[in-house]
Coordinates of C-alpha atoms in Angstrom, one line a residue:
M172 CA 16.4 -17.9 -25.6
L173 CA 12.9 -17.1 -25.7
W174 CA 12.1 -18.2 -22.0
S175 CA 15.2 -16.4 -20.8
H176 CA 14.0 -13.2 -22.4
Y177 CA 10.6 -13.4 -20.3
L178 CA 12.3 -14.4 -17.5
R179 CA 14.2 -11.3 -17.2
R180 CA 11.1 -9.2 -18.4
L181 CA 9.1 -11.0 -15.5
Y182 CA 11.3 -9.3 -12.8
S183 CA 12.2 -6.1 -14.7
L184 CA 11.3 -2.4 -13.1
D185 CA 9.6 -1.7 -16.3
T186 CA 6.9 -4.9 -15.4
L187 CA 6.3 -3.7 -12.0
D188 CA 5.9 -0.2 -12.8
T189 CA 6.6 1.8 -16.1
R190 CA 6.8 4.5 -13.5
F191 CA 10.4 3.5 -12.4
T192 CA 11.7 3.5 -16.1
A193 CA 10.3 6.4 -17.5
E194 CA 10.8 10.2 -16.4
S195 CA 7.5 11.2 -14.2
N196 CA 7.2 14.5 -16.0
R197 CA 7.8 13.1 -19.4
S198 CA 4.8 12.4 -21.4
I199 CA 4.2 9.2 -23.3
S200 CA 3.6 10.1 -26.9
S201 CA 2.0 7.6 -28.3
S202 CA 1.1 3.7 -28.1
K203 CA 3.9 2.9 -30.0
S204 CA 6.2 4.4 -27.1
A205 CA 4.4 2.0 -24.8
T206 CA 5.2 -0.9 -27.3
A207 CA 8.6 -0.2 -27.4
I208 CA 9.4 0.0 -23.6
D209 CA 7.7 -3.4 -23.4
S210 CA 10.3 -4.8 -26.5
A211 CA 13.2 -3.2 -24.6
P212 CA 12.8 -2.8 -20.7
H213 CA 16.6 -3.2 -19.8
A214 CA 17.8 0.1 -22.1
S215 CA 15.0 2.0 -20.2
R216 CA 16.6 0.5 -16.6
R217 CA 20.2 0.9 -17.7
Q218 CA 19.4 4.4 -18.3
V219 CA 17.5 4.9 -14.8
V220 CA 21.1 3.4 -13.3
D221 CA 23.2 5.8 -15.1
R222 CA 21.1 9.2 -14.4
H223 CA 21.9 8.0 -10.4
G224 CA 25.6 7.7 -11.0
S225 CA 26.4 3.9 -10.5
Q226 CA 29.8 2.8 -10.8
G227 CA 29.1 -0.1 -13.3
P228 CA 28.2 -4.2 -12.2
R229 CA 30.5 -5.8 -9.9
W230 CA 29.3 -9.4 -10.7
R231 CA 32.5 -11.0 -10.9
T232 CA 34.7 -8.7 -8.7
P233 CA 36.6 -11.3 -5.7
E234 CA 34.2 -8.9 -3.7
F235 CA 31.1 -10.3 -4.8
M236 CA 32.5 -14.0 -5.0
L237 CA 33.0 -13.7 -1.1
Y238 CA 29.0 -12.7 -1.2
Y239 CA 28.1 -15.3 -3.4
F240 CA 30.1 -17.7 -0.7
V241 CA 28.3 -16.2 1.8
F242 CA 24.9 -16.5 0.3
V243 CA 25.3 -20.2 -0.7
T244 CA 26.1 -21.1 3.2
V245 CA 24.6 -18.5 5.6
V246 CA 21.0 -18.1 3.7
P247 CA 20.3 -21.7 3.7
M248 CA 21.3 -21.8 7.9
M249 CA 18.8 -19.4 8.2
F250 CA 16.1 -21.1 6.5
K251 CA 17.0 -24.2 8.2
A252 CA 17.0 -22.4 12.1
A253 CA 13.1 -21.2 11.1
Y254 CA 12.6 -24.7 9.8
D255 CA 13.8 -26.5 13.1
V256 CA 12.0 -24.1 15.5
S257 CA 8.9 -25.1 13.7
K258 CA 9.2 -29.1 14.1
G259 CA 7.0 -30.9 16.3
E260 CA 8.3 -30.8 20.2
S261 CA 10.4 -27.6 19.3
A262 CA 7.2 -25.8 19.1
R263 CA 5.6 -27.4 22.2
V264 CA 4.7 -23.9 23.4
L265 CA 2.1 -23.8 21.7
G266 CA 0.3 -26.6 23.1
P267 CA -0.3 -30.0 21.9
W268 CA 0.5 -29.8 18.3
P269 CA -0.4 -33.0 15.5
R270 CA 2.7 -34.8 14.4
R271 CA 4.7 -33.5 11.4
T272 CA 3.9 -35.5 8.1
D273 CA 6.5 -34.5 5.2
D274 CA 5.0 -36.4 2.5
H275 CA 2.3 -33.8 1.7
V276 CA 2.4 -30.1 1.8
C277 CA -1.1 -29.5 2.6
R278 CA -1.0 -31.2 6.1
N279 CA 1.4 -29.0 7.3
A280 CA -0.9 -26.2 7.5
L281 CA -3.0 -27.6 10.3
L282 CA 0.2 -26.7 12.4
N283 CA -0.5 -23.0 11.5
L284 CA -4.4 -22.9 11.3
T285 CA -4.8 -21.8 14.9
C286 CA -3.0 -18.6 15.3
Q287 CA -3.0 -17.8 11.5
K288 CA -6.5 -18.6 10.7
H289 CA -6.9 -14.4 9.9
I290 CA -5.0 -15.4 6.6
L291 CA -7.8 -17.5 5.6
T292 CA -10.3 -14.4 6.3
T293 CA -8.1 -12.5 3.5
Q294 CA -8.1 -15.5 1.1
D295 CA -11.9 -15.3 1.2
M296 CA -11.5 -11.6 0.5
L297 CA -9.5 -11.9 -2.4
I298 CA -11.4 -15.0 -3.7
F299 CA -14.6 -12.7 -3.8
C300 CA -12.7 -9.8 -5.4
R301 CA -11.4 -11.8 -7.9
L302 CA -14.9 -13.4 -8.8
A303 CA -16.6 -9.7 -8.7
G304 CA -13.6 -8.2 -10.7
S305 CA -14.2 -10.7 -13.3
R306 CA -17.6 -10.7 -13.7
A307 CA -17.5 -6.7 -14.0
V308 CA -14.6 -6.8 -16.6
R309 CA -16.7 -9.1 -18.7
L310 CA -19.9 -6.5 -18.0
Y311 CA -17.8 -3.6 -19.2
N312 CA -16.5 -5.2 -22.2
S313 CA -20.1 -6.2 -23.4
F314 CA -21.1 -3.0 -22.0
S315 CA -19.0 -0.6 -23.9
S316 CA -18.7 -2.8 -27.4
T317 CA -22.7 -2.4 -27.7
A318 CA -22.4 0.3 -30.2
P319 CA -19.5 1.3 -32.6
V320 CA -18.4 4.4 -32.7
D321 CA -20.3 6.2 -35.5
A322 CA -19.0 8.2 -38.7
A323 CA -19.2 11.7 -37.3
R324 CA -17.2 10.8 -34.3
K325 CA -14.9 8.9 -36.5
A326 CA -14.5 12.3 -38.4
L327 CA -13.4 14.1 -35.5
S328 CA -10.6 11.6 -34.5
S329 CA -7.2 13.1 -34.9
P330 CA -5.1 11.6 -38.0
D331 CA -2.9 9.6 -35.9
G332 CA -5.5 7.8 -34.1
R333 CA -5.8 9.5 -31.0
P334 CA -9.4 10.0 -29.6
S335 CA -11.0 13.4 -30.1
P336 CA -12.4 15.5 -27.0
A337 CA -15.8 13.9 -27.9
E338 CA -14.9 10.9 -28.1
S339 CA -13.1 11.1 -24.5
D340 CA -15.9 12.6 -23.0
A341 CA -18.0 9.5 -24.3
R342 CA -15.7 7.6 -22.8
F343 CA -15.8 9.0 -19.7
E344 CA -19.5 9.3 -19.7
K345 CA -19.6 5.4 -20.1
R346 CA -17.0 4.5 -18.0
M347 CA -18.3 6.5 -15.3
S348 CA -21.9 5.2 -15.6
F349 CA -20.4 1.9 -15.2
D350 CA -18.3 2.8 -12.2
I351 CA -20.9 4.2 -10.3
T352 CA -23.5 1.2 -10.6
F353 CA -21.0 -1.3 -10.2
C354 CA -19.5 0.5 -6.9
I355 CA -22.7 0.7 -5.1
L356 CA -23.7 -2.9 -5.9
F357 CA -20.2 -3.8 -4.9
L358 CA -20.6 -1.9 -1.3
C359 CA -23.6 -3.4 -0.8
A360 CA -22.6 -6.8 -1.5
L361 CA -19.7 -6.2 0.7
H362 CA -21.0 -4.5 3.7
G363 CA -24.8 -5.1 3.7
F364 CA -26.8 -2.1 5.2
S365 CA -23.2 -0.6 6.4
A366 CA -23.3 0.8 3.3
L367 CA -25.7 3.6 4.3
K368 CA -23.5 4.3 7.2
I369 CA -20.4 5.0 4.5
G370 CA -22.7 6.9 2.3
L371 CA -23.7 9.2 5.1
I372 CA -19.8 9.7 5.9
L373 CA -18.8 10.5 2.5
Y374 CA -21.6 13.1 2.0
L375 CA -20.6 15.0 4.8
N376 CA -17.6 15.1 3.6
F377 CA -18.4 16.2 0.1
L378 CA -20.7 18.8 2.0
I379 CA -17.3 20.0 3.8
A380 CA -15.5 20.6 0.2
K381 CA -18.6 22.3 -1.6
R382 CA -20.7 24.4 1.4
V383 CA -18.0 25.2 4.0
P384 CA -16.1 28.9 3.1
H385 CA -13.1 28.1 0.9
D386 CA -10.2 29.2 3.1
F387 CA -11.9 26.7 6.2
V388 CA -11.6 24.1 3.6
P389 CA -8.7 22.4 4.6
V390 CA -9.2 22.8 8.5
A391 CA -12.6 21.4 8.5
T392 CA -11.6 18.3 6.0
W393 CA -8.6 17.6 8.6
T394 CA -10.7 18.1 11.5
F395 CA -13.8 15.8 10.1
N396 CA -11.9 13.1 8.8
I397 CA -9.7 12.4 12.0
L398 CA -12.7 12.7 14.1
I399 CA -14.2 10.0 11.8
L400 CA -10.7 7.9 12.5
F401 CA -11.0 8.0 16.4
A402 CA -15.3 7.6 16.2
N403 CA -15.2 4.3 14.0
E404 CA -12.5 2.9 16.3
Y405 CA -14.8 4.0 19.6
C406 CA -18.1 2.9 18.4
Q407 CA -16.7 0.0 16.3
G408 CA -18.6 0.3 13.3
Y409 CA -21.9 1.9 14.5
S410 CA -24.1 -0.8 15.0
F411 CA -27.6 0.0 14.4
L412 CA -28.4 -1.4 17.8
R413 CA -26.2 0.9 19.7
M414 CA -27.1 3.9 18.0
T415 CA -31.0 3.4 18.6
E416 CA -30.5 2.9 22.1
L417 CA -28.5 6.5 22.2
L418 CA -30.9 8.4 19.5
L419 CA -34.1 7.1 21.1
P420 CA -34.0 7.0 24.4
W421 CA -37.6 4.9 24.5
T422 CA -36.0 1.7 23.4
A423 CA -33.3 1.4 26.3
A424 CA -34.0 -1.2 28.6
R425 CA -36.4 0.5 30.7
F426 CA -39.0 0.8 27.8
D427 CA -38.8 -2.6 26.5
T428 CA -42.0 -4.1 27.1
A429 CA -43.2 -1.1 25.2
Q430 CA -44.3 -2.0 21.8
K431 CA -42.9 0.7 19.8
A432 CA -39.4 -0.1 21.7
G433 CA -39.5 -3.5 20.3
V434 CA -40.5 -3.1 16.8
I435 CA -37.6 -0.3 16.7
E436 CA -35.2 -2.7 18.4
S437 CA -36.2 -5.7 16.4
L438 CA -35.4 -3.7 13.2
A439 CA -32.0 -2.4 14.3
R440 CA -31.2 -6.2 15.2
W441 CA -32.5 -7.0 12.1
L442 CA -30.3 -4.5 10.0
D443 CA -27.0 -5.5 11.6
S444 CA -27.2 -9.2 11.3
Y445 CA -27.2 -8.2 7.4
G446 CA -23.6 -6.9 7.3
G447 CA -22.6 -8.4 4.0
L448 CA -19.4 -10.3 3.2
D449 CA -17.4 -8.3 5.3
P450 CA -19.4 -6.7 8.3
R451 CA -16.5 -4.6 9.8
W452 CA -16.6 -2.1 7.3
E453 CA -14.6 0.6 9.6
I454 CA -11.1 -1.7 9.0
H455 CA -11.0 -0.8 5.5
F456 CA -12.5 2.8 5.6
N457 CA -8.8 3.8 6.6
I458 CA -8.1 3.9 3.1
T459 CA -11.2 5.6 2.3
V460 CA -10.3 8.2 4.5
L461 CA -7.4 9.3 2.5
R462 CA -9.4 9.6 -0.5
L463 CA -11.7 11.9 0.9
I464 CA -9.3 14.0 2.1
G465 CA -7.5 14.0 -1.3
F466 CA -10.6 14.7 -3.1
N467 CA -11.6 18.1 -0.8
L468 CA -7.5 19.0 -0.7
D469 CA -7.8 18.6 -4.9
Y470 CA -11.0 20.6 -5.1
Y471 CA -10.1 23.4 -2.7
W472 CA -6.4 23.6 -5.0
S473 CA -8.5 23.7 -8.2
N474 CA -10.0 26.9 -6.7
T475 CA -7.2 28.4 -5.1
G476 CA -4.2 30.6 -6.3
T477 CA -3.8 33.5 -8.4
E478 CA -5.0 34.5 -11.8
V479 CA -1.7 34.0 -13.4
N480 CA -1.4 30.4 -11.7
L481 CA -4.8 29.4 -13.1
L482 CA -4.2 30.8 -16.5
E483 CA -0.4 28.9 -16.5
F484 CA -2.7 25.6 -15.8
E485 CA -5.1 26.7 -18.7
H486 CA -2.1 27.1 -21.2
K487 CA -0.1 24.0 -20.1
K488 CA -3.6 22.3 -21.0
K489 CA -3.6 23.7 -24.5
Q490 CA -0.4 22.9 -24.9
L491 CA -0.2 19.1 -23.9
D492 CA -1.5 16.4 -25.4
P493 CA -4.3 15.4 -22.9
A494 CA -4.2 11.6 -24.2
T495 CA -0.5 11.5 -23.4
L496 CA 0.0 13.5 -19.9
S497 CA 2.7 12.5 -17.9
E498 CA 2.0 10.9 -14.9
R499 CA 3.2 14.4 -12.9
D500 CA 1.2 16.4 -15.1
R501 CA -2.0 13.9 -14.6
I502 CA -2.0 14.8 -10.7
A503 CA -0.8 18.3 -10.9
I504 CA -3.1 19.6 -13.4
P505 CA -6.7 19.8 -11.7
A506 CA -9.7 18.1 -13.3
R507 CA -12.4 20.1 -14.7
S508 CA -14.7 21.8 -12.1
Q509 CA -17.4 20.2 -13.6
D510 CA -15.8 17.0 -12.6
F511 CA -15.9 17.4 -8.8
S512 CA -19.5 16.4 -8.8
F513 CA -21.1 13.7 -6.3
R514 CA -21.6 10.9 -8.7
N515 CA -17.6 11.0 -9.8
Y516 CA -16.8 11.7 -6.1
I517 CA -18.4 8.5 -4.9
A518 CA -17.1 6.8 -8.0
Y519 CA -13.4 7.7 -7.0
A520 CA -13.7 6.8 -3.3
L521 CA -15.4 3.5 -3.6
Y522 CA -13.8 2.9 -6.9
P523 CA -14.0 -1.5 -6.7
P524 CA -10.5 -2.8 -7.3
L525 CA -8.9 -0.1 -4.8
Y526 CA -11.5 0.5 -2.1
V527 CA -10.1 -2.5 0.5
A528 CA -6.2 -1.8 0.1
G529 CA -5.6 0.6 -2.4
P530 CA -3.0 1.9 -4.1
I531 CA -4.1 5.3 -3.4
L532 CA -4.8 7.1 -6.7
T533 CA -5.2 10.8 -6.5
F534 CA -9.1 12.2 -8.0
N535 CA -7.0 14.2 -10.8
D536 CA -5.4 10.8 -11.8
Y537 CA -8.3 9.0 -11.7
I538 CA -10.3 11.3 -13.6
A539 CA -7.4 12.2 -16.0
Q540 CA -7.1 7.9 -17.1
L541 CA -11.1 7.6 -17.1
R542 CA -10.8 10.2 -20.4
Y543 CA -7.8 8.8 -21.4
P544 CA -6.9 5.6 -21.0
S545 CA -2.9 5.5 -20.1
P546 CA -0.6 3.9 -22.7
S547 CA 1.3 2.3 -19.8
V548 CA -1.2 -0.7 -19.2
T549 CA -0.7 -3.4 -22.0
P550 CA -1.8 -6.9 -22.1
L551 CA 1.6 -8.3 -22.3
R552 CA 2.8 -6.0 -19.0
T553 CA -0.2 -7.3 -17.2
L554 CA 0.0 -10.7 -17.6
L555 CA 3.4 -10.3 -16.5
Y556 CA 2.5 -8.6 -13.6
G557 CA -0.1 -11.5 -12.7
V558 CA 2.4 -14.3 -13.0
R559 CA 4.5 -12.5 -10.5
W560 CA 2.0 -12.2 -8.3
L561 CA 1.5 -15.9 -8.5
L562 CA 4.7 -16.4 -7.6
S563 CA 4.6 -14.3 -4.6
L564 CA 1.6 -16.0 -3.6
L565 CA 3.2 -19.5 -3.9
C566 CA 6.2 -18.3 -2.1
M567 CA 4.0 -16.9 1.1
E568 CA 2.1 -20.7 0.9
L569 CA 5.3 -22.4 1.1
M570 CA 6.3 -20.0 4.3
L571 CA 3.4 -20.5 5.7
H572 CA 3.2 -24.6 5.3
Y573 CA 6.7 -24.8 6.8
I574 CA 7.9 -21.9 8.7
Y575 CA 5.7 -21.4 11.8
V576 CA 7.3 -17.8 13.0
V577 CA 4.1 -16.2 13.3
A578 CA 2.2 -18.6 15.6
I579 CA 5.3 -19.2 17.9
S580 CA 5.7 -15.3 18.2
K581 CA 1.8 -15.1 18.9
S582 CA 2.1 -17.6 21.8
Q583 CA 4.2 -15.6 24.1
P584 CA 7.0 -18.3 24.0
A585 CA 9.6 -18.9 26.8
W586 CA 12.2 -17.2 24.5
E587 CA 15.1 -18.7 26.5
L588 CA 13.9 -21.9 25.0
Y589 CA 16.1 -21.3 21.6
T590 CA 19.1 -20.2 20.6
P591 CA 20.6 -16.6 19.8
F592 CA 20.6 -17.6 16.1
Q593 CA 17.2 -19.2 16.3
L594 CA 15.5 -16.4 18.4
S595 CA 17.2 -13.9 15.2
M596 CA 15.5 -16.1 12.9
L597 CA 12.3 -15.8 14.5
G598 CA 12.0 -12.2 14.3
Y599 CA 13.7 -11.9 10.7
F600 CA 11.1 -14.4 9.3
N601 CA 8.6 -12.5 11.1
L602 CA 9.1 -9.2 8.9
H603 CA 9.3 -11.2 5.9
I604 CA 5.9 -12.9 6.5
I605 CA 4.4 -9.4 7.4
W606 CA 5.8 -7.9 4.3
L607 CA 4.5 -11.1 2.2
K608 CA 1.2 -10.5 3.8
L609 CA 0.8 -6.8 2.7
L610 CA 2.3 -7.2 -0.6
L611 CA 0.2 -9.8 -1.6
P612 CA -3.2 -8.1 -1.2
W613 CA -1.7 -4.7 -2.5
R614 CA -0.6 -6.4 -5.7
F615 CA -3.5 -8.1 -6.5
F616 CA -5.8 -5.0 -6.3
R617 CA -3.7 -3.3 -8.1
L618 CA -3.6 -6.2 -11.0
W619 CA -7.3 -5.9 -10.8
A620 CA -7.3 -2.0 -11.6
L621 CA -4.5 -2.7 -14.8
I622 CA -7.3 -5.5 -15.9
D623 CA -9.7 -2.6 -15.6
G624 CA -7.5 -0.3 -17.5
I625 CA -6.5 2.1 -14.6
D626 CA -2.8 2.4 -13.7
P627 CA -2.4 3.0 -10.0
P628 CA 1.4 3.3 -8.4
E629 CA 3.1 0.1 -7.0
N630 CA 3.3 0.0 -3.3
V631 CA 6.4 -2.1 -2.9
V632 CA 9.7 -1.2 -4.9
R633 CA 11.8 -3.6 -2.9
C634 CA 12.1 -6.3 -1.1
M635 CA 12.3 -6.2 3.0
S636 CA 15.7 -7.3 3.0
D637 CA 17.1 -5.1 -0.1
N638 CA 16.4 -1.9 2.5
Y639 CA 19.5 -0.3 3.5
S640 CA 18.1 3.5 3.7
T641 CA 15.7 4.4 6.6
L642 CA 14.6 7.3 4.3
A643 CA 14.8 5.3 1.1
F644 CA 12.8 2.4 2.8
W645 CA 9.8 4.7 3.4
R646 CA 9.9 6.1 0.2
G647 CA 9.4 2.4 -1.5
W648 CA 7.2 1.0 1.4
H649 CA 3.6 1.2 0.7
R650 CA 4.6 3.8 -1.7
S651 CA 1.4 5.2 -3.0
F652 CA 0.8 6.3 1.0
N653 CA 4.2 7.8 1.0
R654 CA 3.2 9.7 -1.9
W655 CA -0.1 10.9 -0.8
I656 CA 1.7 11.9 2.8
I657 CA 4.3 14.1 0.7
R658 CA 1.2 15.7 -1.3
Y659 CA -0.9 16.2 1.4
I660 CA 0.9 16.6 4.7
Y661 CA 4.4 17.0 4.5
I662 CA 4.5 19.7 1.4
P663 CA 1.9 21.9 3.4
L664 CA 3.9 21.7 6.8
G665 CA 6.9 23.1 4.8
G666 CA 8.7 19.7 3.6
S667 CA 12.2 20.0 4.2
G668 CA 12.5 23.0 6.4
G669 CA 10.7 25.2 3.6
A670 CA 11.9 26.8 0.7
G671 CA 15.5 27.2 0.5
G672 CA 15.6 26.5 4.0
R673 CA 19.2 25.6 4.7
G674 CA 21.4 24.8 8.0
Q675 CA 20.4 23.5 11.5
L676 CA 17.2 25.4 11.8
S677 CA 16.2 23.5 8.6
K678 CA 16.7 20.2 9.4
A679 CA 15.1 20.5 13.0
R680 CA 12.0 21.6 11.2
T681 CA 12.6 18.4 8.7
I682 CA 12.9 16.5 11.8
A683 CA 9.4 18.1 13.5
N684 CA 7.8 17.9 10.3
Y685 CA 8.6 13.6 10.3
L686 CA 7.3 13.3 13.7
L687 CA 4.0 14.7 12.8
V688 CA 3.9 12.8 9.7
F689 CA 4.7 9.2 11.5
T690 CA 2.2 10.4 14.6
F691 CA -0.3 10.6 12.1
V692 CA 0.7 7.4 10.0
A693 CA 0.5 5.3 13.2
F694 CA -2.9 6.9 14.4
W695 CA -4.1 6.1 10.6
H696 CA -2.9 2.2 10.8
D697 CA -4.7 1.7 14.3
I698 CA -5.4 3.7 17.5
N699 CA -3.0 1.7 19.7
P700 CA -0.3 3.1 21.9
R701 CA 2.4 0.4 20.4
L702 CA 1.9 1.6 16.9
L703 CA 2.2 5.1 18.3
I704 CA 5.4 3.8 20.0
W705 CA 6.3 2.7 16.8
G706 CA 5.8 5.6 15.0
W707 CA 8.0 7.6 17.3
L708 CA 10.8 5.0 16.8
I709 CA 10.7 5.3 13.0
T710 CA 11.3 9.3 13.7
L711 CA 14.5 8.4 16.0
F712 CA 15.8 6.1 13.8
I713 CA 15.9 8.2 11.1
L714 CA 17.9 10.6 13.0
P715 CA 21.2 8.8 13.0
E716 CA 20.8 8.9 8.9
V717 CA 20.2 12.4 8.4
V718 CA 23.1 13.4 11.2
A719 CA 25.4 11.1 9.4
G720 CA 24.4 12.7 5.9
L721 CA 25.5 16.1 8.0
L722 CA 28.6 14.8 8.8
F723 CA 29.7 13.1 5.8
P724 CA 28.2 14.7 3.1
R725 CA 28.3 12.9 -0.2
R726 CA 30.0 15.7 -2.4
K727 CA 33.2 15.2 -0.3
W728 CA 34.0 11.9 -1.5
T729 CA 33.6 12.3 -5.0
H730 CA 37.6 11.1 -5.0
H731 CA 37.0 8.3 -2.5
P732 CA 34.1 6.8 -3.7
E733 CA 35.2 3.4 -2.7
A734 CA 35.6 4.5 0.8
Y735 CA 32.5 6.0 1.3
R736 CA 30.8 3.0 -0.2
I737 CA 32.3 1.2 2.7
L738 CA 31.4 3.6 5.3
C739 CA 28.0 3.7 4.0
S740 CA 27.5 0.0 4.4
F741 CA 28.6 0.5 8.4
G742 CA 25.8 3.0 8.6
A743 CA 23.4 0.2 6.5
V744 CA 23.9 -2.5 8.7
G745 CA 22.9 -0.2 11.7
N746 CA 19.8 1.0 9.9
I747 CA 18.4 -2.6 8.9
L748 CA 18.4 -3.5 12.5
M749 CA 16.7 -0.4 13.8
M750 CA 14.3 -0.8 11.1
M751 CA 13.6 -4.5 12.1
V752 CA 13.6 -3.3 15.8
A753 CA 10.7 -0.5 15.0
N754 CA 8.8 -3.1 12.7
L755 CA 8.8 -5.9 15.5
V756 CA 7.7 -3.4 17.8
G757 CA 4.7 -2.2 15.7
F758 CA 3.8 -5.1 13.8
A759 CA 5.1 -8.6 15.1
V760 CA 5.9 -9.3 18.8
G761 CA 5.4 -5.7 20.6
L762 CA 7.5 -4.1 23.0
D763 CA 7.7 -6.9 25.7
G764 CA 8.1 -9.5 22.7
L765 CA 11.4 -7.5 21.5
K766 CA 12.7 -7.4 25.0
G767 CA 12.3 -11.2 25.1
L768 CA 14.4 -11.4 21.7
V769 CA 17.3 -9.2 22.6
Q770 CA 17.6 -10.8 26.3
G771 CA 17.4 -14.1 24.9
I772 CA 20.1 -13.1 22.3
V773 CA 22.2 -10.9 24.3
G774 CA 21.1 -11.6 27.7
S775 CA 23.8 -14.2 28.7
P776 CA 27.7 -14.4 28.2
S777 CA 27.0 -17.1 25.9
G778 CA 24.3 -15.0 24.3
G779 CA 21.8 -17.8 24.9
L780 CA 21.4 -21.3 25.4
T781 CA 22.6 -23.7 22.9
S782 CA 20.7 -25.9 20.6
T783 CA 20.7 -29.1 22.7
H784 CA 18.4 -27.2 24.5
V785 CA 15.8 -27.2 22.4
P786 CA 14.8 -30.6 21.3
V787 CA 13.8 -31.3 17.7
G788 CA 12.1 -33.8 16.4
G789 CA 9.8 -35.3 13.4

């Protein structure tokens, strides 16, 4: 049936991201290939599964029959436990609560408003970006269709309809002119006069790439941008008034009677009063820092290497069709030297669809997609991706209206009031809401980029509950950030113990690299001791999986696949529990809250109080 076909398409890997159903180093030959992927995503998916050595589906086996029974009995109990602790008096630790009324979904939002009102700020931001995005697309469409391609340009086109170099350059200039204009207007509307501060930081970083001696560019880039992260946190956005008091001593309090000091102070206050729609620009600037580092290192690598390597790149460019480059080639092949200009740099760093939250796109990939649109971007796939985002938004709204685990955990409740099962579900659904809270903006901004014709990588590969490997979880969660870390930190540090590294020394170096990586990740998220503990916990919790891989290598179990699968399942349970612990500490209840949860679950012979101690009422 037609509806079942589109339902399968909606949740196919191809709809999520074509990178999952195609080789990263295989180019798409033409737009016909993209259409073929559209019409048969499941065949591609089967090829991917077969490549990874799957043993075939088990849907009708007795083992899965047991899983079905557990699913239809335990999962409803999980939702009921979280729902019960959210009802009326069971959440009295939060203070006076309005009486629940089940006849209208929207009324239940009142129960969750106090401790989760930051969600409204996120929604306001999404509404603004949606309106700005729709206006941008309309403006671009009208701008790009004002002048038809002339006969001379048509004559330069390839016989199969692919754009010629002259056409691609003309498209690039038109797109870049639009992008640089709109991103400046977008930045001024979003941050007001703080756009001047952002512009100054971007200019200084550009000078490092262009003016610092070549061999010192990586060190200078990392030093400058890490200092910017700390300075943004310490100075809280560099208030104009505060900078005036620091830079101009005559405006200090002892000179406040002077006319000059009064004028300058009034001007600084006036500049601070126009902070745009989102005055706290430093909160979003962390994602921009990644693009600044990426641009400088891409430029550094484009000018680095032996003559043989440069000639190899040039030969590869001539051999490949630039209109159908694979993603790996778009990232690895440096952009033209003239493309590393200040105009293109600003347009890349402030590209509106990806400015607030990503996903992160490399400069080389961005330039390649502006010049030659990616064949993976098709109207049907973009439409299905948008429908999938709307369904995720609906799931989030229903959870926020009926399950108030975030509000309860933020209020530092008396954990002994809840049963062990209820405490477990408070932690579990806390993580699910955090997962959804991050998934929604990431996919929204990627959807905006897809509508604009740019295909960034998907950030979220799996549901939070569908991760049993610690290493695989971090490869699939905030995936574009993970790929950025691998390209700009992990590989330059030596990767998995360096080239050809084996043995214990190689593993030790790998763990050391993990520690450095997750320390940077923690500080990048926020300069907060709790997140630093989170980063170190992640490194610690990776160790059991690495050690288990050394003790039980897969190659020794090729003749006992079932035993190996069951053995891995025991390790998977431990991995899931450890990831829940780390993320609860870093993003939900903190270390003290986790202690309360654990004590409530296992702190007494009975594991805690029974449900009769927690009154639930309507």
